[in-house]
Amino acid sequence: MSFREEELNDRILELDSLLQSTKYSKQKLVLQKSIVSFLSDLNPQKSLNDALPSDIRKFLVYKDDSGKTQIHKAQCKNRGVKGKFQCGCPLRLSAGSVDSLIGQLRAIFRDHGRGTDWNDMLGLGNPAASSIIKKYLSAIKLEQSMAAAIFNNEGVRHDFSDYWNVETKDLPIMIKEALALKNALICIKTLIINKRVTAEVDNQAVVYAWNNQYSKNNLINEIMKEIFQLTFQQNCNLSLSYIHTSENPSDYLSRVYSKSDASISKRTWIYIQQKFGPHSVDMFSLDSNAMLDNEGFEISHFTPYKTPLSSGVDAFAQIYKSSEIYYAFPPFCLISAVVKFIIQEKLHAL
């Protein structure tokens, strides 16, 4: 077999040129120049040969200032509202962009001969694959989850949560995870019509049950059937994937309580019902702590975000009827706003 080495070299150059012309390759090349420049400006000076995970983390923080995702603080009035505002809240890279950036950095160091993994014991390997960088990404996801991040040009974020009630609080965790998935889908059922939905769940039993359409637990099977019925009705293609708890940005929020969700005691409620009721609508509530009528059933209630049993989102955005008796126990920070709202709407308050 005969061949011309010149033709082989030309073909290799042609293929290499094709690879370098892709959008990803161009982005990686720009990023490589940026990281090299950043490392050279450090004190002491670093390079791709001796960069450490701590150096990569500094670079990620440096790049974070170039983002377009506005991270609103908990007290910011624009929290949960789409758009950019002159409120002083910073613009950051979205968690997805940070994840992509880290992936490109791993590829850069891999191509530079530093492998695909990082060894903490030896301090050798790919610094972008270290546990420090993984924790940084988890922190970014957590920050944006807690601060209700607004993803500009990447879609609208929807938050919803609730507490377990007396009937569900002692259920096994896998049952709770399945119920949480079902309730989340109910909250956004109007948004998943004719859509593909990917849900990340940090319970392998739930993921297995959905992907295999079977579980040894009968209660999970029943919940999976309900989820299937919902997705079938909405023509939704649902797929589940497993995410480790440490990387789940919602995990922290499921372990904390908010004083804004406090409610009065049962004894006090009975007194108020007898004195001023019967009330038909709870203006500030969640499904888990909505007030009960005289027969023990939850009365209609407005919630701060969509929930499965909500009668409306945001008490200030509702139309009030003279035929209803409304009960209001707002978060303390909203008391003045409620008083102002009552005056403006000329509502009768007791």
XYZ file of C-alpha atoms in Angstrom:
350
model
C 0.000 0.000 0.000
C 1.446 3.328 -1.037
C 0.620 6.749 0.346
C 1.902 10.275 0.245
C 2.755 11.718 3.646
C 1.982 15.223 2.405
C -1.617 14.220 1.660
C -1.962 12.664 5.114
C -0.729 15.837 6.775
C -3.114 17.950 4.709
C -6.024 15.749 5.759
C -5.033 15.996 9.418
C -4.807 19.786 9.171
C -8.209 19.866 7.491
C -9.804 17.902 10.337
C -8.038 19.955 13.013
C -9.234 23.135 11.337
C -12.789 21.783 11.325
C -12.639 21.105 15.056
C -11.241 24.536 15.814
C -13.965 26.228 13.790
C -16.797 25.018 16.044
C -18.470 27.444 18.429
C -17.375 25.404 21.450
C -13.741 25.352 20.330
C -13.747 29.093 19.760
C -15.257 29.685 23.192
C -12.706 27.373 24.783
C -9.850 29.136 23.008
C -11.046 32.535 24.250
C -11.454 31.107 27.746
C -7.968 29.598 27.651
C -6.445 32.971 26.800
C -8.435 34.515 29.640
C -7.357 31.965 32.263
C -3.712 32.152 31.148
C -3.781 35.946 31.448
C -5.485 35.758 34.855
C -2.987 33.234 36.215
C -0.043 35.308 35.028
C -1.364 38.308 36.982
C -1.530 36.408 40.270
C 1.048 36.862 42.984
C 2.927 34.568 42.865
C 2.535 34.145 39.126
C 0.895 30.916 37.966
C 0.380 29.056 34.691
C -1.628 26.136 33.347
C 1.175 23.870 34.565
C 0.942 24.707 38.261
C -2.504 26.258 38.798
C -4.271 25.052 41.942
C -8.005 24.620 42.669
C -7.919 27.797 44.771
C -6.636 29.695 41.718
C -9.474 28.340 39.582
C -12.001 29.367 42.205
C -10.614 32.915 42.157
C -10.924 32.924 38.368
C -14.560 31.812 38.591
C -15.308 34.616 41.055
C -13.594 37.028 38.665
C -15.713 35.809 35.734
C -18.872 35.962 37.844
C -18.964 39.748 37.475
C -19.644 39.391 33.746
C -22.997 37.645 34.191
C -26.495 38.768 33.195
C -28.494 37.056 35.946
C -29.669 39.483 38.614
C -29.539 37.942 42.074
C -32.061 39.739 44.266
C -31.619 39.773 48.015
C -34.384 38.372 50.212
C -35.570 41.858 51.197
C -35.502 43.276 47.657
C -38.906 44.362 46.350
C -37.999 43.012 42.893
C -37.447 39.474 44.117
C -39.318 37.074 41.859
C -39.991 39.721 39.188
C -38.648 39.216 35.672
C -36.228 41.811 34.320
C -33.283 43.965 35.370
C -33.715 46.682 37.953
C -31.710 49.547 39.418
C -32.015 48.096 42.899
C -28.348 47.527 43.602
C -28.645 43.734 43.492
C -25.664 42.261 41.616
C -25.563 40.700 38.167
C -23.967 37.263 38.207
C -23.425 34.322 35.913
C -26.327 31.898 36.059
C -25.640 28.557 37.721
C -25.924 26.876 34.322
C -23.314 29.204 32.845
C -20.951 28.542 35.755
C -21.406 24.797 35.260
C -20.589 25.154 31.555
C -17.575 27.341 32.350
C -16.192 24.740 34.742
C -16.649 22.053 32.091
C -14.629 24.070 29.585
C -11.901 24.668 32.165
C -11.700 20.943 32.847
C -11.251 20.349 29.117
C -8.534 23.021 28.897
C -6.481 21.462 31.690
C -7.121 17.961 30.341
C -5.816 18.961 26.920
C -2.833 20.544 28.648
C -1.887 17.149 30.050
C -3.216 17.454 33.585
C -5.680 14.577 33.396
C -9.371 14.450 34.218
C -9.361 14.167 38.026
C -7.816 15.967 40.979
C -6.046 14.170 43.822
C -6.466 16.118 47.068
C -3.883 14.012 48.885
C -1.131 14.586 46.343
C -2.271 17.997 45.159
C -1.979 16.853 41.560
C -4.253 16.525 38.551
C -6.942 18.661 36.976
C -7.646 21.615 39.320
C -11.005 22.350 37.672
C -12.200 18.873 38.700
C -11.432 19.305 42.399
C -13.914 19.154 45.266
C -13.320 22.872 45.897
C -14.743 23.716 42.478
C -17.674 21.331 42.938
C -18.498 23.010 46.249
C -18.245 26.417 44.582
C -20.822 25.367 41.987
C -23.103 24.016 44.726
C -22.811 27.333 46.568
C -23.774 29.257 43.419
C -26.821 27.032 42.918
C -27.797 27.482 46.557
C -27.368 31.267 46.431
C -29.540 31.569 43.355
C -32.131 29.248 44.827
C -32.315 31.206 48.079
C -32.314 34.581 46.365
C -34.923 33.720 43.716
C -32.614 34.337 40.786
C -33.980 35.936 37.634
C -32.565 34.257 34.532
C -32.585 36.897 31.822
C -33.153 35.508 28.325
C -33.179 32.000 29.773
C -36.795 31.681 30.875
C -38.782 32.554 33.970
C -38.134 30.956 37.342
C -41.042 29.671 39.408
C -40.677 28.993 43.143
C -43.068 27.040 45.324
C -42.794 25.247 48.653
C -44.809 24.144 51.664
C -44.559 22.244 54.927
C -45.614 18.678 55.656
C -48.897 18.449 57.529
C -49.872 16.073 60.333
C -50.774 13.296 57.891
C -47.530 13.449 55.912
C -44.772 14.680 58.235
C -43.890 11.186 59.520
C -43.949 9.404 56.156
C -40.724 7.782 54.846
C -38.500 10.214 52.967
C -38.968 8.453 49.627
C -42.742 8.946 49.915
C -42.240 12.610 50.740
C -39.957 13.040 47.734
C -42.568 11.466 45.468
C -45.302 13.691 46.910
C -43.077 16.751 46.515
C -42.601 15.909 42.837
C -46.332 15.450 42.323
C -47.206 18.691 44.104
C -44.574 20.620 42.147
C -46.025 19.386 38.860
C -49.525 20.333 39.994
C -48.296 23.850 40.767
C -46.988 24.306 37.227
C -49.485 22.136 35.382
C -50.530 24.987 33.102
C -46.898 25.560 32.161
C -46.055 21.978 31.180
C -48.701 21.497 28.505
C -47.079 19.978 25.397
C -43.645 20.256 27.028
C -40.682 18.062 27.879
C -39.828 18.345 31.565
C -36.674 17.091 33.259
C -36.817 16.906 37.045
C -33.789 16.345 39.258
C -34.703 14.321 42.351
C -32.324 13.469 45.190
C -33.993 10.145 45.970
C -32.985 7.152 43.879
C -36.089 5.136 44.806
C -38.340 7.769 43.221
C -36.185 8.019 40.100
C -36.139 4.223 39.770
C -39.904 3.954 40.269
C -40.639 6.462 37.517
C -38.064 5.231 35.029
C -39.091 1.589 35.510
C -42.791 2.232 36.147
C -42.594 0.032 39.221
C -41.757 0.130 42.916
C -41.955 -2.397 45.721
C -43.716 0.287 47.745
C -47.436 0.400 46.960
C -47.820 4.022 48.050
C -45.082 5.155 45.654
C -46.819 3.195 42.900
C -50.037 5.091 43.607
C -48.231 8.440 43.524
C -46.489 7.484 40.270
C -49.896 6.673 38.768
C -51.171 10.111 39.765
C -48.110 11.750 38.228
C -48.613 9.734 35.051
C -52.257 10.807 34.850
C -51.233 14.444 35.248
C -48.503 14.304 32.605
C -50.812 12.384 30.264
C -53.532 15.010 30.615
C -51.039 17.807 29.973
C -49.324 15.932 27.118
C -46.079 16.309 29.040
C -42.994 14.145 28.570
C -41.498 13.841 32.061
C -38.037 12.417 32.692
C -36.338 12.096 36.070
C -32.647 12.141 36.852
C -30.856 11.667 40.146
C -29.015 14.533 41.822
C -26.972 14.092 44.973
C -28.375 15.878 48.013
C -25.200 17.951 48.378
C -25.733 19.341 44.871
C -29.473 19.912 45.196
C -30.094 23.673 45.623
C -33.557 22.992 47.058
C -32.313 20.749 49.847
C -31.305 23.596 52.151
C -34.661 25.312 51.735
C -36.459 22.116 52.731
C -34.674 22.132 56.094
C -35.421 25.654 57.300
C -38.494 27.405 58.638
C -39.661 30.914 57.879
C -41.306 33.157 60.461
C -43.425 34.505 57.620
C -45.302 31.192 57.572
C -46.434 31.364 61.208
C -50.114 30.966 62.092
C -52.265 31.481 65.171
C -53.184 28.706 67.582
C -56.262 26.565 67.094
C -57.828 28.006 70.238
C -57.376 31.585 69.031
C -58.800 30.707 65.621
C -61.937 29.206 67.170
C -62.442 32.401 69.160
C -62.017 34.590 66.044
C -64.423 32.384 64.101
C -67.066 32.690 66.790
C -66.537 36.423 67.259
C -66.164 37.621 63.652
C -66.866 34.649 61.381
C -67.567 32.390 59.798
C -64.655 33.243 57.512
C -64.626 31.892 53.979
C -61.184 32.959 52.698
C -57.737 32.996 54.313
C -55.801 35.844 52.669
C -52.281 34.809 53.699
C -51.652 31.095 53.895
C -50.073 27.936 52.557
C -51.896 24.680 51.923
C -50.357 23.247 55.090
C -51.547 25.951 57.493
C -54.779 27.225 55.955
C -57.498 27.836 58.518
C -60.334 25.315 58.913
C -64.063 25.939 58.815
C -66.468 24.775 61.512
C -66.638 21.328 59.911
C -62.872 20.871 59.855
C -62.298 21.561 56.154
C -59.726 24.031 54.823
C -61.262 27.316 53.764
C -60.274 28.880 50.460
C -56.907 30.596 50.728
C -54.529 32.854 48.829
C -50.878 31.833 48.717
C -47.615 33.682 47.950
C -46.975 31.341 45.000
C -48.765 28.530 43.234
C -49.699 25.545 45.385
C -51.971 22.579 44.620
C -54.917 23.934 46.659
C -54.403 27.668 46.184
C -57.427 29.818 45.356
C -55.196 32.607 44.087
C -51.622 33.855 44.146
C -50.833 37.105 46.013
C -53.555 38.504 48.257
C -52.932 42.013 46.904
C -53.778 40.909 43.362
C -57.208 39.450 44.095
C -60.717 40.779 43.532
C -62.585 40.954 46.833
C -66.300 40.244 47.090
C -68.667 41.740 49.644
C -70.330 38.335 50.038
C -67.158 36.790 51.489
C -65.653 37.203 54.955
C -61.875 37.336 54.693
C -59.380 36.446 57.393
C -55.927 38.040 57.350
C -52.910 37.025 59.399
C -50.100 38.412 57.222
C -46.350 38.154 57.802
C -45.420 40.895 60.248
C -43.395 42.719 57.593
C -46.583 43.141 55.517
C -48.883 44.525 58.210
C -48.472 48.156 57.124
C -48.964 47.156 53.483
C -52.181 45.330 54.385
C -53.529 48.349 56.274
C -52.716 50.593 53.317
C -54.368 48.106 50.939
C -57.558 48.010 53.024
C -57.757 51.807 53.009
C -57.085 52.112 49.276
C -59.617 49.428 48.351
C -62.147 50.835 50.853
C -62.621 47.454 52.484
C -64.381 47.031 55.816
C -62.031 45.622 58.451
C -62.621 44.394 61.999
